[in-house]
mmCIF file with all atom_site columns, C-alpha atoms in Angstrom:
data_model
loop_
_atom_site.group_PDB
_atom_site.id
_atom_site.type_symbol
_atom_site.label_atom_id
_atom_site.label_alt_id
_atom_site.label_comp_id
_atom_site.label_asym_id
_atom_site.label_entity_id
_atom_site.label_seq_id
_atom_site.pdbx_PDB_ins_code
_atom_site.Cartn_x
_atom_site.Cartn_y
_atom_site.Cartn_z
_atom_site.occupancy
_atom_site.B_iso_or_equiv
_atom_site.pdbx_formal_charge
_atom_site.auth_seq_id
_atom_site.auth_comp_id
_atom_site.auth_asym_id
_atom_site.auth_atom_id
_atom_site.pdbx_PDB_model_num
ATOM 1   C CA . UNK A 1 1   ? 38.985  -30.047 -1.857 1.00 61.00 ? 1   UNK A CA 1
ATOM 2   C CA . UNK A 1 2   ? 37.297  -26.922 -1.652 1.00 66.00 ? 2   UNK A CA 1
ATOM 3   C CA . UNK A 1 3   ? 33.447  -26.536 0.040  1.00 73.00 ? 3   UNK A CA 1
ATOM 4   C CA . UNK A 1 4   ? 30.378  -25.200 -2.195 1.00 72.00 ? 4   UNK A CA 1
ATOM 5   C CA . UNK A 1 5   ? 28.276  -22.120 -1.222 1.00 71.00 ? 5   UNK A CA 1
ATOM 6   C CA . UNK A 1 6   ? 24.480  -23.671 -0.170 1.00 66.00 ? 6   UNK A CA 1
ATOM 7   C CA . UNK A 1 7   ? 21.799  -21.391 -1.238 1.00 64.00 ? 7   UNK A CA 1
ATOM 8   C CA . UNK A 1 8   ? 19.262  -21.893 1.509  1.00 60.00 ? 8   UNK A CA 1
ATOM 9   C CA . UNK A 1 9   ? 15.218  -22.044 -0.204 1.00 59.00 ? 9   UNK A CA 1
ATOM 10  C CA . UNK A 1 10  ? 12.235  -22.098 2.141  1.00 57.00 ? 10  UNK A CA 1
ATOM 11  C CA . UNK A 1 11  ? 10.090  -24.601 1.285  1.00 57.00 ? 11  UNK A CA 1
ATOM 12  C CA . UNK A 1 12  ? 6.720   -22.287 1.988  1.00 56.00 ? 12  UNK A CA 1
ATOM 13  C CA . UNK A 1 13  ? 8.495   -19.134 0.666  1.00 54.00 ? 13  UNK A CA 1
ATOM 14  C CA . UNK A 1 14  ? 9.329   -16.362 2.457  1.00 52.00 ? 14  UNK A CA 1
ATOM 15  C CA . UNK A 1 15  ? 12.194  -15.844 1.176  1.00 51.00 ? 15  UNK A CA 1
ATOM 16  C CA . UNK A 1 16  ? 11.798  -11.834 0.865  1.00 51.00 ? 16  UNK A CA 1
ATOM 17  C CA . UNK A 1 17  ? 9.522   -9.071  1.169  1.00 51.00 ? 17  UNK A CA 1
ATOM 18  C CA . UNK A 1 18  ? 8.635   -9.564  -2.733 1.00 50.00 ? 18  UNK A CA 1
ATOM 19  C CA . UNK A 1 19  ? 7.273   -12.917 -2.630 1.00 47.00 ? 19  UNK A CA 1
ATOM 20  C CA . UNK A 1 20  ? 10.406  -14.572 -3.666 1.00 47.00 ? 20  UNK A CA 1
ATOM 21  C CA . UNK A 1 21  ? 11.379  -17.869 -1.648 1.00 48.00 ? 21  UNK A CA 1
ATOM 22  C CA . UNK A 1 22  ? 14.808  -17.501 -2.860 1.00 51.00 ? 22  UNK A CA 1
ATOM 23  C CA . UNK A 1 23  ? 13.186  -17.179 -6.765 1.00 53.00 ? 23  UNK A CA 1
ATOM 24  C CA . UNK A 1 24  ? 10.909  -20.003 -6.921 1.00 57.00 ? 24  UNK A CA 1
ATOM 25  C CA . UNK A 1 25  ? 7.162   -19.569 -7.232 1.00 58.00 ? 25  UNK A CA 1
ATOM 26  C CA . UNK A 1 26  ? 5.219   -21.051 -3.821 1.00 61.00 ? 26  UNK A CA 1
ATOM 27  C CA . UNK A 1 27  ? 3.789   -24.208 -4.457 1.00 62.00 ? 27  UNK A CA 1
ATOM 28  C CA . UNK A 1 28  ? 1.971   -23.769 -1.154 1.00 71.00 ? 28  UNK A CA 1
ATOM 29  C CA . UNK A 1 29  ? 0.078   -20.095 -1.725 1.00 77.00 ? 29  UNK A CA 1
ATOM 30  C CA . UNK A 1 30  ? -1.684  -21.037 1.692  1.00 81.00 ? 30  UNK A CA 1
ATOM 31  C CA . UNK A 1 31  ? -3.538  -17.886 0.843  1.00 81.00 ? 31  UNK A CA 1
ATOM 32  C CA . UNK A 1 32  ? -5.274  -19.204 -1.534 1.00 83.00 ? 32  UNK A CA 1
ATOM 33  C CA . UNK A 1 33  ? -5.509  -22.288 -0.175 1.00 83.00 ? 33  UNK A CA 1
ATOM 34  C CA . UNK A 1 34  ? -7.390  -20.792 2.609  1.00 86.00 ? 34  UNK A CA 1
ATOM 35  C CA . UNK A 1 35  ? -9.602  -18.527 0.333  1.00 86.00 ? 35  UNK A CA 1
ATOM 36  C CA . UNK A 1 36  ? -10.425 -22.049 -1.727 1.00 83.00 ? 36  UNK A CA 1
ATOM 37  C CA . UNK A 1 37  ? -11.600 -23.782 1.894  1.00 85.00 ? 37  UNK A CA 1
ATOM 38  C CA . UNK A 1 38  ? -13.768 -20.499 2.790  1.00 88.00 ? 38  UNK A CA 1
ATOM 39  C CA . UNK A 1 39  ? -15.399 -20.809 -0.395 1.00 87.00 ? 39  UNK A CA 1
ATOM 40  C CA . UNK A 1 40  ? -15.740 -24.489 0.309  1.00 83.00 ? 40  UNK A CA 1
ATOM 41  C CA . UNK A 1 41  ? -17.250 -24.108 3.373  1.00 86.00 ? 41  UNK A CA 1
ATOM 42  C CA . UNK A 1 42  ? -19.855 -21.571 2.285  1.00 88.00 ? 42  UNK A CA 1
ATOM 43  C CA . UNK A 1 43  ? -20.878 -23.360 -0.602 1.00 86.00 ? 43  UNK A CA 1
ATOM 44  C CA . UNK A 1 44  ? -21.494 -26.715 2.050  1.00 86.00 ? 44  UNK A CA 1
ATOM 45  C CA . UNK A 1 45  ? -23.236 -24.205 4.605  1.00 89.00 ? 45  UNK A CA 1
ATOM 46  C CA . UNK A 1 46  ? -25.259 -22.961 1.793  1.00 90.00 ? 46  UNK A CA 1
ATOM 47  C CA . UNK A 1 47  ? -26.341 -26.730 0.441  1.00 88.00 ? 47  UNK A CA 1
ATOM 48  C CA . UNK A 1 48  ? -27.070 -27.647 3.477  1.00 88.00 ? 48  UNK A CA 1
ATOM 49  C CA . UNK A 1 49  ? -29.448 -24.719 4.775  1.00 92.00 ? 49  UNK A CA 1
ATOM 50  C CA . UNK A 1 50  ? -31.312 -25.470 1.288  1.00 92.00 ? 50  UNK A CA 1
ATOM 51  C CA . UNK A 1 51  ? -31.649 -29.677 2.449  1.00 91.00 ? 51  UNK A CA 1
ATOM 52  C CA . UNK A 1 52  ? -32.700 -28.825 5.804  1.00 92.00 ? 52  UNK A CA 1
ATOM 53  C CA . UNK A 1 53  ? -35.708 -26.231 4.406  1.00 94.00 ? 53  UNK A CA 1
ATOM 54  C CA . UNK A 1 54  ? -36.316 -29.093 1.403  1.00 95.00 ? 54  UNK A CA 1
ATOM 55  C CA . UNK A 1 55  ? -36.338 -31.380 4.999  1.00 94.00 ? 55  UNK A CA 1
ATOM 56  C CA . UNK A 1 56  ? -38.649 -28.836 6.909  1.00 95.00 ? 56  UNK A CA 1
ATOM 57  C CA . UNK A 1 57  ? -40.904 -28.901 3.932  1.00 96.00 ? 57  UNK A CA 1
ATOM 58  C CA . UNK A 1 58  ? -41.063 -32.911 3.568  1.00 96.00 ? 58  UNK A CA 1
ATOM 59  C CA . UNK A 1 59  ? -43.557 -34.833 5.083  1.00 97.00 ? 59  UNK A CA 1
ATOM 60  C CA . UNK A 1 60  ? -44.038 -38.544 5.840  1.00 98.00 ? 60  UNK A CA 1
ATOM 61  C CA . UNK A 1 61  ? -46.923 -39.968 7.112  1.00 98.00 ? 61  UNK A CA 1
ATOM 62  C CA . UNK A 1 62  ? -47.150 -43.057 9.810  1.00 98.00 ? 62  UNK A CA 1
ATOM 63  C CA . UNK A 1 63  ? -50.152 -45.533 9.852  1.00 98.00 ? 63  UNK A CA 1
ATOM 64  C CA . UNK A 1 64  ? -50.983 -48.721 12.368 1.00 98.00 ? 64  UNK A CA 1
ATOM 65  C CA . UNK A 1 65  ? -51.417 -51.709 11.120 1.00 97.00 ? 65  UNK A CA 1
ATOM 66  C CA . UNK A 1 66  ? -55.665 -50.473 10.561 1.00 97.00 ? 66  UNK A CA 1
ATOM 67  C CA . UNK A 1 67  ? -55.110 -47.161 9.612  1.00 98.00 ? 67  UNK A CA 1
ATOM 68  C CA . UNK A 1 68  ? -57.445 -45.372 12.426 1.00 98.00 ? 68  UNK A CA 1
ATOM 69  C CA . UNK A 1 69  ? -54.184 -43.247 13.334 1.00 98.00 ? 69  UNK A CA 1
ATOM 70  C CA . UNK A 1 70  ? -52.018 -41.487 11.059 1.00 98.00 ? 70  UNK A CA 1
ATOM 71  C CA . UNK A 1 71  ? -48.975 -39.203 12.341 1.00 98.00 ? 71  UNK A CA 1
ATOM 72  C CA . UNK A 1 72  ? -46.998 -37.208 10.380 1.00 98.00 ? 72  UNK A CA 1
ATOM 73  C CA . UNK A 1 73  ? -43.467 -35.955 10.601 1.00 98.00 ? 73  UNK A CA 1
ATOM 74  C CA . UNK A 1 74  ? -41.269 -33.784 8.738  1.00 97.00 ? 74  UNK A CA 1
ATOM 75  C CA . UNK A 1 75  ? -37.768 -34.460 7.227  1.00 96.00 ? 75  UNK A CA 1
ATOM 76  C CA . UNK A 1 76  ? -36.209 -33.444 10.262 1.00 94.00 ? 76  UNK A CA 1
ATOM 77  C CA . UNK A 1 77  ? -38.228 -35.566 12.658 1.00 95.00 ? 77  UNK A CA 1
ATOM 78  C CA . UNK A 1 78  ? -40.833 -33.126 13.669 1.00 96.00 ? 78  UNK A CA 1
ATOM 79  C CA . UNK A 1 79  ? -43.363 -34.235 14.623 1.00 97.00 ? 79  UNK A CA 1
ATOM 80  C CA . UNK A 1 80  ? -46.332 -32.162 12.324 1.00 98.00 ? 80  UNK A CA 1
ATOM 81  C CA . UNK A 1 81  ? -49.542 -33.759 13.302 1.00 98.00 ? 81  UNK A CA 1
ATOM 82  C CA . UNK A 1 82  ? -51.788 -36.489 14.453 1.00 98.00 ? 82  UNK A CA 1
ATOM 83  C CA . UNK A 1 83  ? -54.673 -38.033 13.678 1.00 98.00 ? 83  UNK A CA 1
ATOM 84  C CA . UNK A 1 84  ? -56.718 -40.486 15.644 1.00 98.00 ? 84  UNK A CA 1
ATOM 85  C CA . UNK A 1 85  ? -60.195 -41.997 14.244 1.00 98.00 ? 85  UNK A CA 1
ATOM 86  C CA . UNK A 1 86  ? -63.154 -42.544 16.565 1.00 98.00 ? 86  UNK A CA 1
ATOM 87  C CA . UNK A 1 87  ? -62.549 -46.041 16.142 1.00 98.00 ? 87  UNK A CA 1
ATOM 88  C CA . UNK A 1 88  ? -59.014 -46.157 17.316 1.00 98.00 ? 88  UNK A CA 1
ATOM 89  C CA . UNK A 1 89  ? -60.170 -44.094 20.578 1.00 97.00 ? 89  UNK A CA 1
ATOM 90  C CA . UNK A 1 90  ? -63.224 -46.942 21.524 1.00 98.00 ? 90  UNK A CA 1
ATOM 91  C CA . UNK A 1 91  ? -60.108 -49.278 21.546 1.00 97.00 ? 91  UNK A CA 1
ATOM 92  C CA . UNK A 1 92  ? -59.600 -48.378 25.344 1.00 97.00 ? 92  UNK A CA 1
ATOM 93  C CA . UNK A 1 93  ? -55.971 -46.179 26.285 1.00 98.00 ? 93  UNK A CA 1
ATOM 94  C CA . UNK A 1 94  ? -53.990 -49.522 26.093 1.00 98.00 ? 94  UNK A CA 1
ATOM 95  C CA . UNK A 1 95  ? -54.318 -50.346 23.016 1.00 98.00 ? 95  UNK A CA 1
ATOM 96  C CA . UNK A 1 96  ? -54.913 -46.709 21.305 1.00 98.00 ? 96  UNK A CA 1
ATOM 97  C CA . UNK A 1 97  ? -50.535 -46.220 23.138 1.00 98.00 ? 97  UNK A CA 1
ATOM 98  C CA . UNK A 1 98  ? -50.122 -49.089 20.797 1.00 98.00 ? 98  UNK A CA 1
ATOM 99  C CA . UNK A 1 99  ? -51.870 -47.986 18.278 1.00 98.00 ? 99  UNK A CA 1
ATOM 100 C CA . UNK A 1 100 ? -50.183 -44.429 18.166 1.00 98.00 ? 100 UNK A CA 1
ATOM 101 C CA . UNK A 1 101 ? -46.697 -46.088 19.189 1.00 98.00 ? 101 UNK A CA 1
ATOM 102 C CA . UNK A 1 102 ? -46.964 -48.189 15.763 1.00 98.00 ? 102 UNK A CA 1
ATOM 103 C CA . UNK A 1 103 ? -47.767 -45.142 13.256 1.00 98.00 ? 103 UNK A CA 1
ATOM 104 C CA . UNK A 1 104 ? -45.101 -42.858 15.083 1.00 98.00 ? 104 UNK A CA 1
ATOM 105 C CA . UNK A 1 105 ? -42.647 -45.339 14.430 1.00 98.00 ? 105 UNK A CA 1
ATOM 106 C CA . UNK A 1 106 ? -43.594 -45.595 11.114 1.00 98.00 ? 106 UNK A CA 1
ATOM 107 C CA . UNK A 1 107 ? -43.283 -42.155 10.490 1.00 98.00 ? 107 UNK A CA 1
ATOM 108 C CA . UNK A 1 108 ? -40.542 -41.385 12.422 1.00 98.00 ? 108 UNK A CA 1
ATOM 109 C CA . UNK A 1 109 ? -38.542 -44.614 10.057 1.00 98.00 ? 109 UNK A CA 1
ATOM 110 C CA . UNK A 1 110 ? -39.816 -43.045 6.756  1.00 98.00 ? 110 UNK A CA 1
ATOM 111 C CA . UNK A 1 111 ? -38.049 -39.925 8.290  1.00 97.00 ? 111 UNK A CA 1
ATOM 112 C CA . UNK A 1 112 ? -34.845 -40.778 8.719  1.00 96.00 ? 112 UNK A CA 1
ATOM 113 C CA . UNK A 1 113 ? -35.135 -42.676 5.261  1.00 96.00 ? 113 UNK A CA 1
ATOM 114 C CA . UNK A 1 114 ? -36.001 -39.573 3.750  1.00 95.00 ? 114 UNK A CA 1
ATOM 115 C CA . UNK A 1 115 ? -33.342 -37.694 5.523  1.00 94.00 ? 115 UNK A CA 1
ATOM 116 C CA . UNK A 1 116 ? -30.292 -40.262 4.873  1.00 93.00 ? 116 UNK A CA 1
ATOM 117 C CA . UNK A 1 117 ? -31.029 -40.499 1.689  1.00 93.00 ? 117 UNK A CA 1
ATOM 118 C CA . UNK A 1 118 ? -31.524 -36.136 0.814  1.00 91.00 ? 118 UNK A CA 1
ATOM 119 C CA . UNK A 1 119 ? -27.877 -35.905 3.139  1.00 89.00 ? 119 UNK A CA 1
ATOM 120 C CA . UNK A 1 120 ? -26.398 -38.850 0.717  1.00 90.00 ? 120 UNK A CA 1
ATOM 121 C CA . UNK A 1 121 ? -27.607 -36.810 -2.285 1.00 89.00 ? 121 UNK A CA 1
ATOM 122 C CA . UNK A 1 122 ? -26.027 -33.429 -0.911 1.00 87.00 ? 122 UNK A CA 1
ATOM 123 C CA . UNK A 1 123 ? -22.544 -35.354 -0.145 1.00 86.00 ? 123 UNK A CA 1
ATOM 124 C CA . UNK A 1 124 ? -22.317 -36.926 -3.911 1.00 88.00 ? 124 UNK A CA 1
ATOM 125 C CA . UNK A 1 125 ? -23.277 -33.169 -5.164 1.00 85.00 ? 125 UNK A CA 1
ATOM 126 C CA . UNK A 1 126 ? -20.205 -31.585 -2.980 1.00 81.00 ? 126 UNK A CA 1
ATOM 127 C CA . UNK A 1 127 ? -17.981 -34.362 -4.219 1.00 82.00 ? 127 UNK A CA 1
ATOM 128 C CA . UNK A 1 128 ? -17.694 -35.427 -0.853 1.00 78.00 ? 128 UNK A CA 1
ATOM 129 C CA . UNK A 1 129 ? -17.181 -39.558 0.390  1.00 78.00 ? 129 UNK A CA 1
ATOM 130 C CA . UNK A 1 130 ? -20.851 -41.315 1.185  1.00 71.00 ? 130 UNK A CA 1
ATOM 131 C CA . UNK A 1 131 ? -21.473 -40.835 4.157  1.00 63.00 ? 131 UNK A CA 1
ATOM 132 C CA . UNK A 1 132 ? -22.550 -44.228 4.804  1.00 63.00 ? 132 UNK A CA 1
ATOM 133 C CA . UNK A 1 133 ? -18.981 -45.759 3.148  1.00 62.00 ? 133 UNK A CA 1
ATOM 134 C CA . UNK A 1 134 ? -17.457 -43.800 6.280  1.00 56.00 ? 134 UNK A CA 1
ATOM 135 C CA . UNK A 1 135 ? -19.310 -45.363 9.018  1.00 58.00 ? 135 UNK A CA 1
ATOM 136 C CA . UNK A 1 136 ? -19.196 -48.702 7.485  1.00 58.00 ? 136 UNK A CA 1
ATOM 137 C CA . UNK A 1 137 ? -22.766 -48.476 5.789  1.00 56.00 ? 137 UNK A CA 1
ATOM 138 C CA . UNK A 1 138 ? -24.527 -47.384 8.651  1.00 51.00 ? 138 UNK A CA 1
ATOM 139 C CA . UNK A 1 139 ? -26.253 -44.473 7.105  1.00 48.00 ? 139 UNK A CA 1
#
């Protein structure tokens, strides 16, 4: 019985200076591979930079339950300004904390609405998974 002669192939190439793996072509150019997830990654740097500004530039307003005082907060939970009516401040500083307390949570949850939902819009646009399917429909 006489033995064959095994060619040995490199799965990655590398099989000369020339590019050759032993004559195949490289399924696995991992340098383009790596130029394709730099580009990647610039394009989601890029989209995101513009949804934070869109964010920055969004703002949501927060009322209690009588409308004397109004807050507002941007996209990014910042808070942007407050206003407090004359009759909100006769209330005594009990119940004006309340008061306030109400329309910054309102604000604040008409934030993170707005923010969720601009971050869900970006991932769809990159092709990416929602991000609320990942974390079991928290977000």
């Amino acid at each position: 019985m006489s033995r064959r002669q095994l060619k040995a192939q490199a799965l990655f190439g590398g099989g000369n200076k020339e590019g050759g793996g032993g004559g195949m072509p490289n399924p696995f150019d991992m340098g383009k591979l790596m130029e394709s997830v730099k580009k990647a990654q610039q394009l989601v740097q890029v989209e995101t930079q513009r949804v934070q500004a869109e964010l920055d530039a969004t703002e949501f307003d927060g009322y209690d339950e009588d409308e004397t005082v109004k807050v507002v907060m941007n996209g990014n939970q910042v808070p942007k300004s407050v206003e407090i009516t004359q009759e909100a401040i006769d209330t005594g500083a009990e119940e004006l904390s309340r008061r306030l307390t109400l329309a910054m949570q309102e604000a604040h949850g008409k934030s993170v609405t707005g923010m969720k939902g601009k971050m869900q819009d970006l991932a769809k646009g990159l092709g990416l998974p929602n991000p609320a399917a990942l974390t079991g429909g928290g977000m």
